[in-house]
Coordinates of C-alpha atoms in Angstrom, one line a residue:
Chain A
M1 CA 0.1 -0.1 0.1
S2 CA 1.5 3.5 -0.8
A3 CA 0.3 6.2 1.6
Q4 CA 2.6 8.7 0.3
P5 CA 0.4 10.4 -2.1
I6 CA -2.3 11.1 0.3
A7 CA 0.2 13.7 1.9
A8 CA 1.2 15.0 -1.2
T9 CA -2.3 16.8 -1.2
R10 CA -2.2 17.5 2.3
G11 CA 0.5 19.7 1.6
T12 CA -1.2 21.6 -1.1
S13 CA -5.0 21.6 -0.1
S14 CA -5.5 21.1 3.7
A15 CA -6.6 24.1 4.7
S16 CA -6.5 23.1 8.3
A17 CA -2.8 23.0 8.6
P18 CA -0.9 26.1 9.3
P19 CA 0.7 27.9 6.6
A20 CA 4.0 26.5 6.0
G21 CA 5.8 29.5 7.4
T22 CA 4.1 30.1 10.4
P23 CA 5.8 29.5 13.5
A24 CA 4.9 27.5 16.0
R25 CA 4.5 30.2 18.7
P26 CA 3.9 33.7 18.5
A27 CA 7.2 35.3 16.7
A28 CA 7.5 38.0 19.8
K29 CA 8.8 35.3 22.0
A30 CA 11.7 34.8 19.4
G31 CA 13.1 38.1 20.7
A32 CA 12.8 37.2 24.4
N33 CA 15.0 34.1 24.0
P34 CA 18.6 34.6 24.9
P35 CA 20.9 34.2 21.6
G36 CA 22.6 31.2 22.7
H37 CA 19.2 29.5 22.7
R38 CA 18.6 30.7 19.2
R39 CA 22.1 28.8 18.1
R40 CA 21.3 25.6 20.0
D41 CA 18.4 25.6 18.3
I42 CA 19.9 26.0 14.9
L43 CA 22.4 23.2 15.5
L44 CA 19.9 21.0 16.7
A45 CA 17.5 21.4 13.9
A46 CA 20.7 20.8 12.0
A47 CA 21.4 17.5 13.2
F48 CA 17.6 16.2 13.5
L49 CA 16.9 16.9 9.5
L50 CA 20.1 16.5 7.9
P51 CA 20.0 12.9 7.8
N52 CA 16.5 12.7 6.5
L53 CA 17.1 15.6 3.8
V54 CA 20.3 13.9 3.0
L55 CA 18.3 10.3 1.9
L56 CA 15.5 12.3 0.0
V57 CA 18.2 14.5 -1.7
A58 CA 20.4 11.3 -2.9
F59 CA 17.0 9.1 -3.4
T60 CA 14.7 11.2 -4.7
Y61 CA 15.7 14.4 -6.2
R62 CA 19.1 13.6 -7.5
P63 CA 17.8 10.8 -9.7
L64 CA 14.9 12.4 -10.3
V65 CA 17.3 14.8 -12.3
D66 CA 19.4 12.3 -13.5
N67 CA 16.7 10.2 -14.6
I68 CA 16.1 13.7 -17.1
R69 CA 19.5 13.2 -18.6
L70 CA 19.6 9.6 -18.8
S71 CA 16.4 9.9 -20.8
F72 CA 18.6 11.9 -23.9
T73 CA 21.1 8.9 -23.7
D74 CA 20.9 5.0 -25.3
W75 CA 22.2 3.8 -21.9
N76 CA 21.4 0.5 -21.4
I77 CA 21.8 0.0 -17.4
S78 CA 25.1 -2.2 -17.1
A79 CA 27.2 -0.3 -19.4
P80 CA 29.7 2.2 -17.9
M81 CA 28.8 4.7 -20.4
A82 CA 26.1 5.9 -22.2
S83 CA 26.2 8.2 -25.4
F84 CA 24.3 11.3 -25.9
I85 CA 21.5 10.7 -28.5
G86 CA 19.2 14.2 -27.8
V87 CA 15.6 13.9 -28.3
D88 CA 15.3 10.5 -30.7
N89 CA 14.2 8.3 -27.2
Y90 CA 11.3 10.9 -27.2
V91 CA 10.6 11.1 -31.3
E92 CA 10.5 7.1 -30.8
W93 CA 8.2 6.9 -27.9
F94 CA 5.8 9.3 -29.3
T95 CA 5.5 8.0 -32.9
S96 CA 5.3 4.4 -31.8
D97 CA 2.2 2.2 -32.4
D98 CA 3.2 0.6 -29.0
S99 CA 3.1 3.6 -26.8
Q100 CA -0.1 4.4 -28.3
L101 CA -1.5 1.1 -26.9
V102 CA 0.6 1.9 -23.7
L103 CA -0.9 5.1 -23.1
W104 CA -4.3 3.8 -24.2
N105 CA -4.4 1.0 -21.5
T106 CA -2.9 3.6 -18.7
V107 CA -5.8 5.6 -19.5
V108 CA -8.2 3.1 -19.3
F109 CA -7.1 1.7 -16.6
T110 CA -6.7 4.8 -14.3
G111 CA -9.2 5.9 -15.5
A112 CA -11.6 3.1 -14.6
A113 CA -9.9 2.5 -11.2
V114 CA -10.6 6.1 -10.0
L115 CA -14.3 6.1 -11.3
G116 CA -14.7 2.6 -10.3
S117 CA -13.4 3.0 -6.4
M118 CA -14.3 6.3 -6.1
V119 CA -18.1 5.2 -7.1
I120 CA -18.2 2.2 -5.2
G121 CA -16.4 3.4 -2.1
L122 CA -19.0 6.2 -2.0
A123 CA -21.8 3.4 -2.4
L124 CA -20.2 1.5 0.1
A125 CA -19.7 4.4 2.9
L126 CA -23.5 5.4 2.3
L127 CA -24.3 1.8 2.8
L128 CA -22.4 1.3 5.9
D129 CA -23.3 4.9 7.2
Q130 CA -26.9 3.4 8.0
K131 CA -27.4 1.9 10.7
L132 CA -27.2 -2.0 10.0
F133 CA -26.7 -5.1 12.4
G134 CA -23.3 -6.0 11.5
R135 CA -21.6 -3.1 10.0
N136 CA -18.6 -2.7 12.0
A137 CA -17.4 -6.3 10.7
V138 CA -18.4 -5.5 7.0
R139 CA -16.7 -1.9 7.2
S140 CA -13.5 -4.2 8.6
L141 CA -14.2 -6.5 5.9
V142 CA -14.2 -3.8 3.1
F143 CA -11.1 -2.2 4.4
A144 CA -8.7 -5.5 4.7
P145 CA -7.9 -5.9 1.1
F146 CA -6.3 -2.6 1.5
V147 CA -3.8 -3.5 3.4
L148 CA -2.6 -6.4 1.6
A149 CA 0.5 -6.9 -0.4
G150 CA -0.3 -6.0 -4.1
A151 CA 2.0 -8.6 -5.6
A152 CA 0.1 -11.2 -3.2
V153 CA -3.1 -10.3 -4.3
G154 CA -1.8 -10.3 -7.9
V155 CA -0.8 -13.9 -7.4
A156 CA -4.0 -15.0 -5.5
F157 CA -6.2 -13.3 -8.1
Q158 CA -4.2 -15.3 -11.2
F159 CA -5.9 -18.0 -9.5
V160 CA -9.2 -16.7 -8.9
F161 CA -9.3 -15.6 -12.8
D162 CA -8.2 -19.0 -13.7
P163 CA -9.9 -20.0 -16.8
T164 CA -10.7 -23.7 -15.8
F165 CA -9.9 -24.0 -12.1
G166 CA -10.6 -20.6 -11.2
L167 CA -13.8 -18.9 -9.0
V168 CA -14.8 -16.5 -11.6
Q169 CA -15.2 -19.4 -14.1
D170 CA -17.3 -21.3 -11.6
L171 CA -19.7 -18.4 -10.9
L172 CA -20.1 -17.6 -14.3
G173 CA -21.0 -20.9 -15.3
R174 CA -23.4 -21.2 -12.4
V175 CA -25.8 -18.8 -14.6
G176 CA -25.0 -20.2 -17.5
V177 CA -22.0 -17.3 -18.9
E178 CA -19.0 -18.6 -20.4
A179 CA -16.1 -17.0 -19.0
P180 CA -13.9 -14.7 -21.3
A181 CA -10.6 -15.2 -22.3
F182 CA -8.7 -13.4 -19.7
Y183 CA -5.3 -14.3 -19.9
Q184 CA -5.5 -14.3 -24.1
D185 CA -7.7 -11.8 -24.7
P186 CA -5.7 -8.0 -24.1
E187 CA -9.5 -6.1 -23.4
W188 CA -10.2 -8.8 -21.1
A189 CA -6.8 -9.0 -19.2
L190 CA -7.4 -5.1 -19.0
F191 CA -10.6 -5.4 -17.4
M192 CA -9.5 -8.3 -14.9
V193 CA -6.4 -6.2 -13.7
T194 CA -8.4 -3.6 -13.3
V195 CA -11.1 -5.3 -11.1
T196 CA -8.9 -6.8 -9.2
Y197 CA -7.2 -3.5 -8.5
I198 CA -10.4 -1.8 -7.3
W199 CA -11.2 -5.1 -5.2
K200 CA -8.0 -4.2 -3.4
N201 CA -8.1 -0.6 -3.3
L202 CA -11.9 0.1 -2.7
G203 CA -11.0 0.3 0.9
Y204 CA -9.2 3.3 1.2
T205 CA -12.0 5.6 -1.3
F206 CA -14.3 4.0 1.6
V207 CA -12.9 4.9 4.6
I208 CA -12.4 8.6 3.4
Y209 CA -15.9 8.8 2.4
L210 CA -17.0 7.2 5.3
A211 CA -15.2 9.7 7.2
A212 CA -16.3 12.5 5.8
L213 CA -19.9 11.6 5.8
Q214 CA -19.3 11.2 9.7
G215 CA -18.1 14.4 9.7
R216 CA -20.8 16.1 8.0
R217 CA -23.5 18.1 10.0
A218 CA -26.5 16.3 11.2
E219 CA -28.6 19.8 11.2
L220 CA -28.5 20.3 7.6
D221 CA -29.5 16.4 7.1
E222 CA -32.6 17.2 9.4
A223 CA -33.6 20.3 7.5
A224 CA -34.4 18.4 4.5
E225 CA -35.7 15.8 6.5
I226 CA -38.4 18.4 7.4
D227 CA -38.6 19.9 3.9
A228 CA -39.9 16.1 3.1
A229 CA -36.9 16.2 0.2
S230 CA -36.5 12.8 -1.9
T231 CA -33.6 10.8 -0.9
W232 CA -31.8 11.3 -3.9
T233 CA -32.7 15.4 -3.8
K234 CA -31.1 15.2 -0.1
F235 CA -28.2 13.2 -1.4
R236 CA -27.4 15.5 -4.4
R237 CA -28.3 19.1 -2.4
V238 CA -27.4 18.3 1.1
T239 CA -24.6 15.6 1.2
W240 CA -22.8 15.3 -2.0
P241 CA -21.7 19.2 -1.5
Q242 CA -20.1 18.3 2.4
L243 CA -18.5 15.7 0.3
R244 CA -16.6 17.9 -2.0
P245 CA -13.5 18.0 -0.2
A246 CA -13.1 14.3 0.4
T247 CA -13.8 13.5 -3.8
F248 CA -11.2 16.3 -4.8
F249 CA -8.7 14.6 -2.3
L250 CA -9.3 11.1 -3.4
L251 CA -9.3 12.1 -7.4
I252 CA -5.8 13.6 -6.7
T253 CA -4.7 10.7 -4.4
V254 CA -6.2 7.5 -6.2
L255 CA -5.2 9.2 -9.6
L256 CA -1.4 9.2 -8.5
N257 CA -1.5 6.1 -7.0
S258 CA -3.2 4.0 -9.7
F259 CA -1.1 5.6 -12.1
Q260 CA 1.9 4.1 -10.9
V261 CA 0.6 0.3 -10.0
F262 CA 3.3 -2.0 -10.7
D263 CA 2.8 -5.0 -8.7
V264 CA -0.6 -6.2 -9.8
I265 CA -0.1 -6.4 -13.1
D266 CA 3.5 -7.7 -13.0
T267 CA 1.9 -10.8 -10.5
M268 CA -1.4 -11.5 -13.1
T269 CA -0.2 -10.8 -16.6
R270 CA 3.4 -9.2 -17.2
G271 CA 2.3 -6.3 -19.0
G272 CA 0.8 -8.9 -21.6
P273 CA -0.9 -10.9 -23.3
L274 CA 0.2 -10.2 -26.6
G275 CA 3.3 -8.3 -25.9
N276 CA 1.7 -5.0 -24.3
G277 CA -1.7 -6.0 -23.8
T278 CA -1.8 -4.8 -20.1
T279 CA 1.2 -2.5 -20.4
T280 CA 0.9 0.6 -18.6
M281 CA 3.7 3.4 -18.4
V282 CA 4.7 2.3 -15.1
Y283 CA 5.0 -1.1 -16.7
Q284 CA 7.0 0.0 -19.6
V285 CA 9.2 1.6 -17.8
Y286 CA 10.6 -1.6 -16.0
Q287 CA 10.2 -3.6 -19.2
E288 CA 12.2 -1.2 -21.2
T289 CA 14.7 -0.9 -18.7
F290 CA 15.3 -3.9 -16.7
V291 CA 13.9 -6.7 -19.1
N292 CA 14.8 -5.2 -22.5
Q293 CA 18.0 -3.5 -21.4
R294 CA 16.9 -0.2 -22.6
A295 CA 17.5 2.3 -19.6
G296 CA 17.7 5.4 -21.7
F297 CA 14.2 4.6 -23.6
G298 CA 12.6 3.4 -19.9
A299 CA 14.3 7.0 -18.4
T300 CA 12.6 9.0 -21.0
V301 CA 9.0 7.0 -20.4
A302 CA 9.4 8.0 -16.8
T303 CA 10.3 11.8 -17.4
I304 CA 7.1 11.7 -19.6
M305 CA 5.1 9.9 -17.0
F306 CA 6.2 12.3 -14.2
L307 CA 5.6 15.5 -16.0
A308 CA 1.9 14.3 -17.0
L309 CA 1.3 13.4 -13.1
L310 CA 2.9 16.9 -12.3
V311 CA 0.5 18.7 -15.0
I312 CA -2.4 16.4 -14.2
T313 CA -2.0 17.1 -10.2
L314 CA -1.2 21.0 -10.8
V315 CA -4.6 20.9 -12.8
Q316 CA -6.3 19.0 -9.9
V317 CA -5.0 21.4 -7.4
R318 CA -6.1 24.5 -9.5
V319 CA -9.9 23.5 -9.9
M320 CA -10.0 22.4 -6.2
E321 CA -8.7 25.7 -5.0
R322 CA -11.3 27.4 -7.8
G323 CA -14.2 25.2 -6.0
R324 CA -13.4 26.0 -2.7
E325 CA -13.5 30.0 -3.4
A326 CA -16.9 29.2 -5.3
Chain B
M1 CA -12.4 -7.0 16.9
T2 CA -11.9 -3.4 17.1
A3 CA -14.7 -1.3 15.6
L4 CA -13.8 0.7 12.7
A5 CA -14.7 4.7 13.7
P6 CA -12.1 6.8 11.3
Q7 CA -12.9 9.3 13.4
D8 CA -12.7 9.7 17.2
R9 CA -14.3 13.2 17.1
P10 CA -16.7 13.4 19.8
E11 CA -19.5 14.5 17.5
S12 CA -18.9 11.7 15.3
R13 CA -21.6 9.5 14.9
T14 CA -19.9 5.9 14.7
S15 CA -20.9 4.6 18.2
D16 CA -23.0 1.6 17.9
S17 CA -23.5 1.8 21.7
P18 CA -26.7 0.9 23.4
S19 CA -27.0 4.4 25.0
P20 CA -30.3 6.1 24.1
A21 CA -30.3 7.7 21.2
P22 CA -29.3 11.6 21.4
P23 CA -32.4 13.9 20.2
S24 CA -30.7 14.6 17.2
A25 CA -30.0 11.2 16.1
A26 CA -29.4 11.6 12.2
P27 CA -32.5 10.8 10.4
H28 CA -31.0 8.9 7.6
E29 CA -30.4 6.2 10.4
R30 CA -34.3 6.0 11.0
S31 CA -35.1 4.0 7.9
S32 CA -37.8 2.6 6.8
P33 CA -38.5 -1.5 6.6
L34 CA -38.2 -1.4 3.0
S35 CA -35.0 0.4 2.6
R36 CA -33.6 -1.9 5.7
V37 CA -34.4 -4.7 3.4
G38 CA -32.4 -3.3 0.5
G39 CA -29.2 -2.1 3.2
Y40 CA -29.3 -5.9 4.6
L41 CA -29.3 -7.2 0.5
G42 CA -26.4 -4.4 0.0
L43 CA -24.5 -5.9 2.9
L44 CA -24.6 -9.6 1.8
L45 CA -23.5 -8.5 -1.7
V46 CA -20.4 -6.6 -0.2
I47 CA -19.7 -9.8 1.8
L48 CA -19.6 -12.0 -1.2
V49 CA -17.6 -9.7 -3.3
V50 CA -14.9 -9.3 -0.7
A51 CA -15.1 -12.2 1.4
L52 CA -15.5 -14.9 -1.3
P53 CA -12.3 -14.1 -2.8
L54 CA -10.1 -14.4 0.7
Y55 CA -12.2 -17.4 1.5
W56 CA -11.2 -19.1 -1.8
I57 CA -7.6 -18.7 -1.2
L58 CA -7.7 -19.6 2.2
I59 CA -9.6 -22.9 1.1
S60 CA -7.3 -23.6 -2.0
S61 CA -4.4 -23.3 0.4
L62 CA -5.5 -26.2 2.7
K63 CA -6.6 -28.5 -0.3
E64 CA -5.0 -31.3 -1.9
R65 CA -3.9 -31.3 -5.3
P66 CA -6.7 -33.2 -7.2
D67 CA -9.1 -31.4 -4.7
I68 CA -8.1 -28.0 -6.6
Y69 CA -8.0 -29.5 -9.8
T70 CA -11.7 -30.5 -10.1
V71 CA -14.8 -28.9 -11.9
P72 CA -16.9 -27.4 -10.3
V73 CA -15.0 -26.2 -7.7
T74 CA -15.2 -27.6 -4.1
W75 CA -16.1 -25.0 -1.3
V76 CA -14.6 -27.1 1.4
P77 CA -11.4 -29.1 1.1
D78 CA -11.9 -32.8 1.1
P79 CA -10.0 -33.8 3.5
F80 CA -8.0 -30.6 4.8
T81 CA -4.5 -31.0 4.9
A82 CA -1.6 -28.9 5.7
A83 CA 0.7 -30.3 3.1
N84 CA 1.1 -26.9 1.0
Y85 CA 1.9 -25.7 3.8
S86 CA 5.0 -27.7 5.1
R87 CA 6.1 -27.5 1.0
V88 CA 6.3 -24.0 1.4
G89 CA 7.9 -24.2 4.8
T90 CA 10.8 -26.5 3.5
G91 CA 11.0 -26.4 -0.4
V92 CA 11.5 -22.9 -1.5
A93 CA 13.3 -21.0 1.1
F94 CA 10.4 -19.2 2.1
T95 CA 11.4 -18.7 6.0
D96 CA 14.2 -17.1 4.3
Y97 CA 11.6 -14.5 2.5
L98 CA 10.0 -14.3 6.0
R99 CA 13.2 -13.6 7.6
N100 CA 13.8 -11.2 5.4
S101 CA 10.7 -9.1 5.1
I102 CA 10.9 -9.1 9.1
I103 CA 14.5 -7.4 8.7
I104 CA 13.6 -5.1 6.1
T105 CA 10.1 -4.1 7.8
T106 CA 11.5 -3.5 11.0
V107 CA 14.9 -1.6 10.0
L108 CA 12.7 0.8 7.9
T109 CA 9.8 1.1 10.5
V110 CA 12.5 2.0 13.5
V111 CA 14.2 4.6 11.0
E112 CA 11.4 6.0 9.4
V113 CA 9.7 6.6 12.9
T114 CA 13.0 8.0 14.5
L115 CA 13.8 10.2 11.5
G116 CA 10.0 11.5 11.1
V117 CA 9.8 12.2 14.7
L118 CA 13.1 14.4 14.5
S119 CA 12.0 16.1 11.2
A120 CA 8.9 17.1 12.4
F121 CA 10.1 18.3 15.8
A122 CA 12.5 20.6 14.3
L123 CA 10.0 22.0 11.7
A124 CA 7.4 22.4 14.3
F125 CA 9.3 23.5 17.7
L126 CA 13.0 24.6 16.7
R127 CA 13.4 28.2 15.2
F128 CA 16.3 28.2 12.2
P129 CA 16.1 30.2 9.2
G130 CA 14.9 28.5 5.8
R131 CA 12.0 26.6 7.8
S132 CA 9.4 27.0 5.4
L133 CA 11.5 26.1 2.6
V134 CA 12.9 22.8 4.3
L135 CA 9.1 22.0 4.9
L136 CA 8.2 22.8 1.5
F137 CA 11.3 20.4 0.4
V138 CA 10.3 17.7 2.1
I139 CA 6.6 17.6 1.0
A140 CA 7.5 18.2 -2.5
S141 CA 9.3 14.9 -2.6
L142 CA 5.9 13.3 -2.2
M143 CA 5.2 14.2 -6.0
V144 CA 8.1 12.2 -7.5
P145 CA 6.7 8.9 -7.8
N146 CA 9.5 5.6 -7.0
Q147 CA 8.9 4.5 -10.3
V148 CA 10.7 7.6 -11.9
T149 CA 13.7 7.2 -9.5
V150 CA 14.1 3.7 -10.0
I151 CA 16.6 3.8 -12.8
S152 CA 19.0 6.1 -11.2
N153 CA 18.7 4.8 -7.8
Y154 CA 19.5 0.9 -9.3
A155 CA 22.8 2.5 -10.9
L156 CA 23.8 4.0 -7.8
V157 CA 23.2 1.0 -5.7
A158 CA 24.8 -0.9 -8.2
Q159 CA 27.6 1.0 -8.2
L160 CA 28.0 1.2 -4.3
G161 CA 28.2 -2.8 -4.5
W162 CA 25.0 -3.1 -2.7
R163 CA 23.1 -5.0 -4.9
N164 CA 21.1 -8.2 -3.1
T165 CA 22.2 -6.8 0.4
F166 CA 19.7 -5.3 2.8
A167 CA 21.5 -1.9 2.8
G168 CA 20.7 -2.1 -1.0
I169 CA 17.0 -2.1 -0.1
I170 CA 16.4 -0.5 2.9
V171 CA 18.5 2.8 2.7
P172 CA 16.8 3.9 -0.3
L173 CA 13.5 3.6 1.1
A174 CA 14.3 5.3 4.3
G175 CA 13.4 8.9 3.6
V176 CA 10.5 10.3 5.3
A177 CA 8.3 13.0 3.9
F178 CA 4.8 11.7 4.6
G179 CA 5.7 11.0 8.1
T180 CA 7.3 14.2 8.8
F181 CA 4.3 16.1 7.5
L182 CA 1.5 14.0 9.3
L183 CA 4.0 14.5 12.7
R184 CA 4.8 17.9 12.2
N185 CA 1.2 19.1 11.6
H186 CA 0.1 16.8 14.8
F187 CA 2.7 18.5 16.6
L188 CA 1.6 22.0 15.9
S189 CA -1.9 21.3 17.0
L190 CA -0.9 20.5 20.6
P191 CA -1.9 22.7 23.2
K192 CA 0.7 25.5 23.2
E193 CA 0.2 26.5 27.0
I194 CA 1.5 23.1 27.8
I195 CA 4.5 23.4 25.0
E196 CA 5.2 27.1 26.4
A197 CA 5.3 25.8 30.1
A198 CA 7.9 23.2 29.1
E199 CA 10.0 25.9 27.8
M200 CA 9.5 27.9 31.0
D201 CA 10.9 25.1 32.6
A202 CA 13.9 25.5 30.6
A203 CA 13.7 22.1 30.0
G204 CA 16.1 21.1 27.1
P205 CA 14.4 20.4 23.5
L206 CA 15.0 16.5 23.9
K207 CA 13.7 16.6 27.1
M208 CA 10.6 18.4 25.6
L209 CA 10.4 16.0 23.1
W210 CA 10.5 12.9 25.7
R211 CA 8.6 14.2 28.4
V212 CA 6.1 16.4 26.6
V213 CA 5.6 16.0 23.2
L214 CA 5.7 12.4 22.4
P215 CA 3.4 11.5 25.2
M216 CA 0.6 13.6 23.7
S217 CA 1.1 12.1 20.7
W218 CA 0.9 8.4 20.8
P219 CA -2.5 8.1 18.3
T220 CA -0.7 10.0 15.5
L221 CA 2.5 7.8 16.1
I222 CA 0.9 4.7 16.0
A223 CA -1.0 5.7 12.9
F224 CA 2.2 6.6 11.4
V225 CA 4.0 3.3 12.7
L226 CA 1.4 1.2 11.3
I227 CA 1.4 2.9 8.2
T228 CA 4.9 2.4 7.6
I229 CA 4.6 -1.2 8.5
V230 CA 2.0 -2.1 5.8
T231 CA 4.1 0.1 3.4
E232 CA 7.2 -1.6 3.7
W233 CA 6.1 -4.9 4.4
N234 CA 4.1 -5.0 1.1
Q235 CA 7.1 -3.2 -1.4
Y236 CA 7.6 -5.0 -4.3
L237 CA 9.2 -3.4 -7.0
W238 CA 12.3 -2.3 -5.4
P239 CA 12.8 -5.2 -3.8
L240 CA 12.7 -7.3 -6.8
L241 CA 15.3 -4.9 -8.9
M242 CA 17.6 -5.3 -5.8
A243 CA 17.3 -9.0 -4.3
D244 CA 19.0 -11.5 -6.7
D245 CA 17.9 -14.8 -4.3
S246 CA 16.7 -15.2 -1.1
S247 CA 19.3 -14.4 1.0
T248 CA 17.5 -10.7 1.1
A249 CA 14.3 -10.9 -0.9
P250 CA 11.1 -10.4 1.0
L251 CA 8.2 -12.1 0.8
P252 CA 6.3 -10.7 -2.1
V253 CA 9.0 -11.0 -4.4
G254 CA 9.8 -14.4 -3.1
L255 CA 5.8 -15.4 -3.9
A256 CA 5.9 -14.3 -7.1
Q257 CA 9.2 -16.5 -7.6
L258 CA 7.2 -19.4 -6.1
Q259 CA 4.4 -18.2 -8.6
D260 CA 6.7 -18.5 -11.5
T261 CA 7.8 -21.9 -10.7
A262 CA 4.6 -23.4 -9.2
G263 CA 1.8 -21.8 -10.6
L264 CA -0.5 -22.9 -12.7
T265 CA 0.2 -26.3 -12.3
N266 CA 0.3 -26.5 -8.6
W267 CA -1.8 -23.7 -7.3
G268 CA -2.1 -25.4 -3.8
P269 CA 1.6 -24.5 -2.2
V270 CA 1.4 -20.8 -4.1
M271 CA -1.9 -20.2 -2.5
A272 CA -0.2 -21.1 1.0
G273 CA 2.6 -18.9 0.2
T274 CA 0.0 -16.0 -0.3
V275 CA -1.8 -16.5 2.8
L276 CA 1.3 -16.4 4.8
T277 CA 2.2 -13.2 2.8
M278 CA -1.1 -11.7 3.6
L279 CA -1.8 -13.1 7.2
P280 CA 0.7 -10.5 9.5
I281 CA -0.2 -7.8 8.2
L282 CA -4.1 -8.8 8.7
V283 CA -3.5 -9.6 12.3
I284 CA -1.9 -6.3 12.5
F285 CA -4.7 -5.1 10.9
L286 CA -7.5 -6.5 12.7
L287 CA -6.0 -5.7 16.2
L288 CA -5.1 -2.0 15.2
Q289 CA -7.4 -0.5 12.3
R290 CA -8.6 2.0 14.1
H291 CA -5.1 3.9 14.7
M292 CA -4.3 3.2 10.8
I293 CA -7.5 4.8 9.2
K294 CA -6.9 7.8 11.5
G295 CA -3.5 8.2 10.0
L296 CA -4.9 7.9 6.6
T297 CA -8.0 10.1 6.6
A298 CA -6.3 13.0 8.8
G299 CA -6.4 15.9 6.9
A300 CA -8.9 14.4 3.9
V301 CA -12.1 15.3 4.8
K302 CA -11.7 19.0 6.4
G303 CA -12.4 21.4 3.5

């Protein structure tokens, strides 16, 4: 599970957090402090922060920059040297048919994962916010798959979708439907990995929406009740607007997370069938760099992916801020 | 089992306790019999969709080979057998993978929590020039997907000769951005009077951290520890690239290897391995889910 991107939005969106520069205490107090304390604070802050900052520089920022450099080379991951080949990799990526399919797969997978997990997560949150017997146990059940390793879920679901002995073909057989060729037909394969990913990550959208539902204001609900509004009108006019912050938050985090899925795809289909049937951009980075030994080209795909994510997130944050002002 | 209550705010309406309903009981909880039936049907559907695959994995791991390869499927193993588990335990170095997972997760959790607490403390309570810049620097790193840094990090670690070592797996994953931010926000929400009183007492910063700040921060700290454990236990791509064999590979990587060699032809041991990979995290989760969810939802639902 990846918790990281959650905070990415908290950094930019959480209105409850004090602005970055706000001192912990009134600034006036700082002047009252003896100068010795000030020097002590600086030294201590350096000692406390430096190990972490060094790690972030060495393994996040340095490789980010280095990755851009590599994207202009023909490096093969093992050779000591690489030659500069200009924008050849970029030209290749943007003109190749493979990339079109990869891009399509990424968009379909990400779009379906975001939409699917948010709609179903919201429906489940609405359902389990009601007073039903056993709802606490079911809440735990819905959240549980989220803590499981994506690789383990992928391995297990390869068997769940097994065409002859699997769970899905058996259930479909009971209602007289023949199981589609999940492992031969690229479109069904993409469908299969998407469903698996949604199953695993539903718990996340569910708990965020549930928390939002529980934090909403009961008075508004009651006012709607008194007005005898229909259930749908009540949801649309009263509940949904209150869920807006959670919805924006999820749009950003779920998109970032599902864009980066590797484990489920690697364990279920290895990016296949028919070569690139379920290959997304992240999987292409891995495939080109470590399997095809084309690290330069892999770095190019990674750079394009990073820029795409950056633009999407910035647009989302902008839209969110506008939504809040409105 | 702990109840799943994402927020423990006093006004939150998660309580299922039999206490008399407050006059302002939410109207949506007073539902008609018809919508109740619909609610329970929904509940049943949810249980089927989420629990059935999990049940399927579990029973498959307890079946004998012919029992797995039958049509139609059987819902109860006949007979029950633990043979798959003993095969996994002896044949494919699963105990090694388990040991590696425990080492990697433990070291990373201790290191990340320590770094996170220290960084957050400095950013919340110490005055130094450029503090907001440092905070921005930490938060911005969350925008960089792992997959973008993987190629260059691989090259660096290979150069250092750290491939197939624990250092090679652990060190690049040890930087803490999310936890730093989570804890810093929590530290800033602590009552100012107590913090200032502690300073007045001329307690040194370290003493203040140990005696005042940390004792007031357990729920957030536990949430951070849990999220870290789950994240690191489930790591796949980076250890897959770093580890060559069972001397360093953690469970998810070992499981994928087992699937490569035995999957399709022998699902039993593969399912047993899957259960063994999932079980430790599931147990931790069931015991402590309330804390973990608190960390995940913090800041998500406020406007």
